[in-house]
Amino acid sequence: MTHKRVQFDFELEFTNGGGLQGQGFRLDIEGDAIDDRDLADYIVRDLRLLMAGPVRIMNKSIIDEPHKRKREPQPRLSGIVELSHVVGDGTVTYPGLPAPRICDYLSREQSRAHYEAGTEFQIARIDMVANTGTYVDCPFHRYADGKDLAQMPASAFADLDAVVIDADHRQGIAIDVSRLRGFEVRGRAVLLRTGWDAFWETPEYAAGHPFLTEDGAGYLRDCGVALVGIDSMNIDDTRGRARPAHSILLGAGIPIVEHLCNLSALPPDGFRFTALPPRFAGVGTFPVRAIATLGAR
């Protein structure tokens, strides 16, 4: 069997300062090719680097050469923490968008006519816009040619290694690069804990909320994060018409989860994150049951 390896030069910047360079570096690969983003993740994992930030790949070529090492399996974790808001009839998520209407399509009383004595069911009807409660955005939300919920793999939303970055709104509502450095973020779900979820379902929730800046979004993209979540009304500054964080992250295929809650119950890292939406075609946003999974299993 012919084995393939990739040979390349690279430059890596650490989130807490400094950097690392490599020339003529070689790594084993599966198949005949590897893209730059996957290769950047591979370098960080293979070298067991911490605080890895942006990685630039140069002079990449694929060569025939026997493999040199085996990949180690990643540990799995368990234990559940709820990170989603409860949505009820009339819950306002985003001012200006209609609140959901939740009612019976078939009530228990009505169902009794269809079944034997003592047997009854309820079938609910829910009328709502997709941007309701805690929800995930995928590329189709922003780009007509982007992947919709049905096209995105489940792995983009489920069982992601995760990290919480403390971005307390009392220290400023703009989350820029200076507040993102010094964390291990590559290949992880990055959850921005602002504490703004305390204002959920109040008039204050939509006014002057925390947001990720354009340079902050670009930095996380360049660091190769898997997903970005925030416990605020929007990941962008809604005081203007531009939406750079959505444009940058979704343009790179990085999902966004908005309206998270309870992030204060999580440790800084050592857990996994899931925010799995249903597989609707032609839809770019939908509510999720977001959870953190804690503890070894």
Coordinates of C-alpha atoms in Angstrom, one line a residue:
M1 CA 0.0 0.0 0.0
T2 CA 1.3 3.5 -0.9
H3 CA 1.4 6.0 2.0
K4 CA 1.1 9.7 1.5
R5 CA 2.7 12.4 3.6
V6 CA 2.5 16.2 3.3
Q7 CA 5.6 18.3 3.3
F8 CA 5.3 22.1 4.0
D9 CA 6.6 25.2 5.7
F10 CA 4.5 26.9 8.4
E11 CA 4.3 30.0 10.6
L12 CA 2.2 29.8 13.8
E13 CA 1.3 32.6 16.2
F14 CA 0.5 31.8 19.9
T15 CA -2.5 33.5 21.4
N16 CA -0.4 34.5 24.5
G17 CA 2.5 35.9 22.4
G18 CA 5.4 34.5 20.4
G19 CA 5.3 32.1 17.5
L20 CA 6.8 29.0 15.9
Q21 CA 8.1 28.3 12.4
G22 CA 8.8 25.1 10.6
Q23 CA 10.5 24.4 7.2
G24 CA 10.3 21.2 5.3
F25 CA 8.0 19.7 7.9
R26 CA 6.4 16.3 7.2
L27 CA 3.3 14.7 8.5
D28 CA 1.3 11.5 7.7
I29 CA -2.0 12.0 6.0
E30 CA -5.0 9.8 5.1
G31 CA -5.8 9.9 1.4
D32 CA -4.1 11.9 -1.3
A33 CA -4.6 15.5 -0.1
I34 CA -5.3 17.8 2.9
D35 CA -6.5 21.4 2.9
D36 CA -4.7 24.1 4.8
R37 CA -7.2 24.5 7.6
D38 CA -7.2 20.7 8.4
L39 CA -3.4 20.7 8.1
A40 CA -3.2 23.6 10.6
D41 CA -5.3 21.6 13.1
Y42 CA -3.1 18.6 12.5
I43 CA 0.1 20.5 13.3
V44 CA -1.3 21.8 16.6
R45 CA -2.6 18.4 17.6
D46 CA 0.5 16.5 16.5
L47 CA 2.9 18.9 18.3
R48 CA 0.6 19.1 21.3
L49 CA 0.7 22.8 21.2
L50 CA -1.2 25.0 23.6
M51 CA -2.5 28.5 23.0
A52 CA -2.2 28.1 19.2
G53 CA -3.5 31.0 17.1
P54 CA -3.4 31.7 13.4
V55 CA -1.4 29.3 11.2
R56 CA 0.0 30.0 7.8
I57 CA 0.8 27.1 5.5
M58 CA 3.4 27.6 2.7
N59 CA 5.1 25.5 0.0
K60 CA 2.8 22.5 0.6
S61 CA 3.4 19.3 -1.5
I62 CA 2.2 15.7 -1.2
I63 CA 4.9 13.0 -1.3
D64 CA 5.0 9.2 -1.3
E65 CA 6.6 8.0 1.9
P66 CA 5.8 5.4 4.6
H67 CA 3.8 6.7 7.6
K68 CA 5.9 7.4 10.7
R69 CA 3.4 7.6 13.6
K70 CA -0.1 6.7 14.7
R71 CA -2.8 9.1 15.9
E72 CA -4.0 8.8 19.5
P73 CA -7.8 8.5 20.2
Q74 CA -9.4 11.6 21.8
P75 CA -10.9 11.2 25.3
R76 CA -14.7 11.5 25.6
L77 CA -16.5 13.3 28.4
S78 CA -20.0 13.3 30.0
G79 CA -22.4 15.0 32.4
I80 CA -25.1 17.5 31.2
V81 CA -25.5 21.2 31.8
E82 CA -28.4 23.0 30.1
L83 CA -27.3 26.1 28.0
S84 CA -30.6 26.9 26.2
H85 CA -33.4 29.3 27.2
V86 CA -36.9 27.9 27.7
V87 CA -39.3 29.0 24.9
G88 CA -42.9 29.3 25.7
D89 CA -46.0 30.7 23.9
G90 CA -45.3 34.4 23.3
T91 CA -41.6 34.4 24.2
V92 CA -39.8 37.3 22.5
T93 CA -36.3 36.5 21.4
Y94 CA -35.5 39.3 19.0
P95 CA -37.5 42.5 19.1
G96 CA -39.3 43.1 15.8
L97 CA -39.6 39.4 15.0
P98 CA -42.9 37.6 15.9
A99 CA -43.0 35.6 19.1
P100 CA -43.9 31.9 18.8
R101 CA -47.5 30.7 19.1
I102 CA -47.7 27.4 20.8
C103 CA -51.1 25.7 21.1
D104 CA -52.9 22.3 20.6
Y105 CA -53.3 21.0 17.1
L106 CA -55.0 18.0 18.7
S107 CA -56.0 18.3 22.4
R108 CA -56.1 15.4 24.8
E109 CA -59.8 15.9 25.1
Q110 CA -60.3 15.7 21.3
S111 CA -58.0 12.7 21.0
R112 CA -60.2 10.6 23.2
A113 CA -62.7 10.1 20.4
H114 CA -60.0 8.3 18.4
Y115 CA -58.7 5.8 21.0
E116 CA -60.0 3.3 23.5
A117 CA -61.0 4.4 27.0
G118 CA -58.1 5.7 29.1
T119 CA -55.9 6.4 26.0
E120 CA -55.3 10.0 25.0
F121 CA -52.6 12.1 23.2
Q122 CA -51.7 15.7 22.6
I123 CA -50.2 17.0 19.3
A124 CA -48.9 20.5 19.6
R125 CA -48.8 23.2 16.9
I126 CA -45.9 25.7 16.9
D127 CA -45.9 28.7 14.6
M128 CA -42.7 30.7 14.8
V129 CA -39.8 32.2 12.9
A130 CA -36.5 30.3 12.8
N131 CA -34.7 32.9 15.0
T132 CA -36.4 31.9 18.2
G133 CA -34.9 31.0 21.5
T134 CA -31.3 29.7 21.6
Y135 CA -30.5 29.0 17.9
V136 CA -27.7 28.1 15.5
D137 CA -26.8 30.0 12.4
C138 CA -25.1 28.1 9.5
P139 CA -23.7 29.6 6.3
F140 CA -27.0 29.7 4.4
H141 CA -28.3 32.3 6.9
R142 CA -25.9 34.8 5.4
Y143 CA -24.9 33.5 2.0
A144 CA -27.3 32.2 -0.7
D145 CA -24.7 29.6 -1.8
G146 CA -23.8 28.6 1.7
K147 CA -24.6 25.2 3.3
D148 CA -28.1 25.0 4.9
L149 CA -29.0 23.0 8.0
A150 CA -29.5 19.8 6.0
Q151 CA -26.1 20.1 4.2
M152 CA -24.1 20.8 7.4
P153 CA -22.7 17.7 9.0
A154 CA -23.8 16.8 12.5
S155 CA -20.2 16.9 13.5
A156 CA -20.3 20.7 13.0
F157 CA -22.7 21.1 16.0
A158 CA -22.2 18.0 18.2
D159 CA -19.7 16.8 20.8
L160 CA -17.2 19.6 20.2
D161 CA -14.3 20.2 22.5
A162 CA -15.1 23.6 24.0
V163 CA -13.7 26.6 26.0
V164 CA -15.4 29.4 27.8
I165 CA -13.9 32.9 27.4
D166 CA -15.0 35.4 30.1
A167 CA -16.1 38.5 28.3
D168 CA -18.2 40.1 31.1
H169 CA -20.3 43.0 29.7
R170 CA -19.4 45.1 32.8
Q171 CA -15.8 45.2 31.4
G172 CA -17.1 46.5 28.0
I173 CA -19.5 45.3 25.4
A174 CA -17.1 45.1 22.5
I175 CA -15.2 41.8 22.5
D176 CA -12.1 42.4 20.5
V177 CA -8.8 40.5 19.9
S178 CA -7.3 41.7 23.2
R179 CA -10.0 39.7 25.1
L180 CA -9.5 36.6 23.1
R181 CA -5.8 36.0 23.4
G182 CA -4.3 33.6 25.9
F183 CA -6.8 30.8 25.3
E184 CA -6.6 27.4 23.6
V185 CA -9.2 27.8 20.8
R186 CA -8.1 25.9 17.7
G187 CA -10.6 23.2 16.7
R188 CA -12.9 24.0 19.6
A189 CA -16.3 25.6 20.2
V190 CA -15.6 29.0 21.7
L191 CA -18.3 30.2 24.1
L192 CA -18.3 33.9 25.0
R193 CA -19.7 34.4 28.5
T194 CA -20.9 38.0 28.8
G195 CA -23.5 37.5 31.5
W196 CA -26.1 39.2 29.3
D197 CA -28.4 36.2 29.6
A198 CA -29.5 37.7 32.9
F199 CA -31.6 40.3 30.9
W200 CA -33.4 37.6 28.9
E201 CA -37.1 38.6 28.3
T202 CA -36.6 42.1 29.6
P203 CA -36.4 45.4 27.6
E204 CA -32.7 45.7 28.5
Y205 CA -31.9 42.5 26.5
A206 CA -31.9 44.2 23.1
A207 CA -30.3 47.5 24.3
G208 CA -26.6 47.9 24.1
H209 CA -25.8 44.2 24.2
P210 CA -22.3 42.7 24.1
F211 CA -20.9 41.7 20.6
L212 CA -17.9 40.3 18.9
T213 CA -16.0 42.9 16.9
E214 CA -14.9 42.4 13.3
D215 CA -11.2 42.0 14.2
G216 CA -12.3 39.5 17.0
A217 CA -14.2 37.4 14.4
G218 CA -11.3 37.5 12.0
Y219 CA -9.0 36.4 14.7
L220 CA -11.1 33.4 15.7
R221 CA -11.5 32.4 12.1
D222 CA -7.8 32.5 11.6
C223 CA -7.2 30.5 14.7
G224 CA -9.3 27.7 13.2
V225 CA -12.2 27.6 15.7
A226 CA -15.0 25.0 15.2
L227 CA -18.0 27.1 16.4
V228 CA -18.6 30.4 18.2
G229 CA -21.4 30.9 20.7
I230 CA -22.5 33.9 22.8
D231 CA -25.0 34.5 25.6
S232 CA -26.1 37.8 24.1
M233 CA -28.9 39.1 21.8
N234 CA -26.6 39.0 18.7
I235 CA -23.0 38.2 18.0
D236 CA -22.8 41.5 16.0
D237 CA -23.3 45.0 17.1
T238 CA -26.9 45.7 16.1
R239 CA -26.7 49.5 16.5
G240 CA -25.6 49.7 12.9
R241 CA -26.5 47.8 9.7
A242 CA -23.2 46.0 9.2
R243 CA -22.8 42.4 10.4
P244 CA -19.1 41.6 10.1
A245 CA -19.0 38.8 12.7
H246 CA -21.7 36.9 10.8
S247 CA -20.1 37.5 7.5
I248 CA -16.6 36.4 8.6
L249 CA -17.5 33.4 10.6
L250 CA -20.3 32.0 8.4
G251 CA -18.2 32.8 5.3
A252 CA -15.6 30.4 6.7
G253 CA -18.2 27.7 7.5
I254 CA -18.0 28.3 11.2
P255 CA -21.5 28.0 12.9
I256 CA -22.7 30.6 15.3
V257 CA -24.9 30.0 18.4
E258 CA -26.7 33.0 19.8
H259 CA -28.9 33.5 23.0
L260 CA -27.0 30.9 25.1
C261 CA -27.5 31.0 28.8
N262 CA -26.0 29.5 32.0
L263 CA -22.4 29.7 30.8
S264 CA -21.4 30.7 34.3
A265 CA -22.1 27.1 35.4
L266 CA -19.3 25.8 33.2
P267 CA -15.6 25.5 33.9
P268 CA -13.2 27.3 31.5
D269 CA -12.6 24.1 29.6
G270 CA -12.6 20.3 30.0
F271 CA -16.1 19.8 28.6
R272 CA -17.8 19.2 25.3
F273 CA -20.5 21.3 23.6
T274 CA -23.5 20.3 21.5
A275 CA -26.1 22.5 19.8
L276 CA -27.8 20.2 17.3
P277 CA -30.5 21.5 15.0
P278 CA -32.9 19.4 12.8
R279 CA -32.1 18.8 9.2
F280 CA -34.2 21.4 7.4
A281 CA -33.4 22.0 3.7
G282 CA -33.4 25.7 2.7
V283 CA -33.1 27.0 6.3
G284 CA -30.0 28.7 7.7
T285 CA -31.1 29.2 11.3
F286 CA -33.1 27.1 13.8
P287 CA -33.6 26.6 17.6
V288 CA -31.3 24.1 19.4
R289 CA -31.1 22.4 22.7
A290 CA -27.6 23.5 23.6
I291 CA -25.8 21.4 26.3
A292 CA -22.4 21.0 27.8
T293 CA -21.1 17.5 28.6
L294 CA -18.9 17.3 31.7
G295 CA -16.7 14.7 33.3
A296 CA -14.9 11.6 32.1
R297 CA -16.6 8.6 30.5

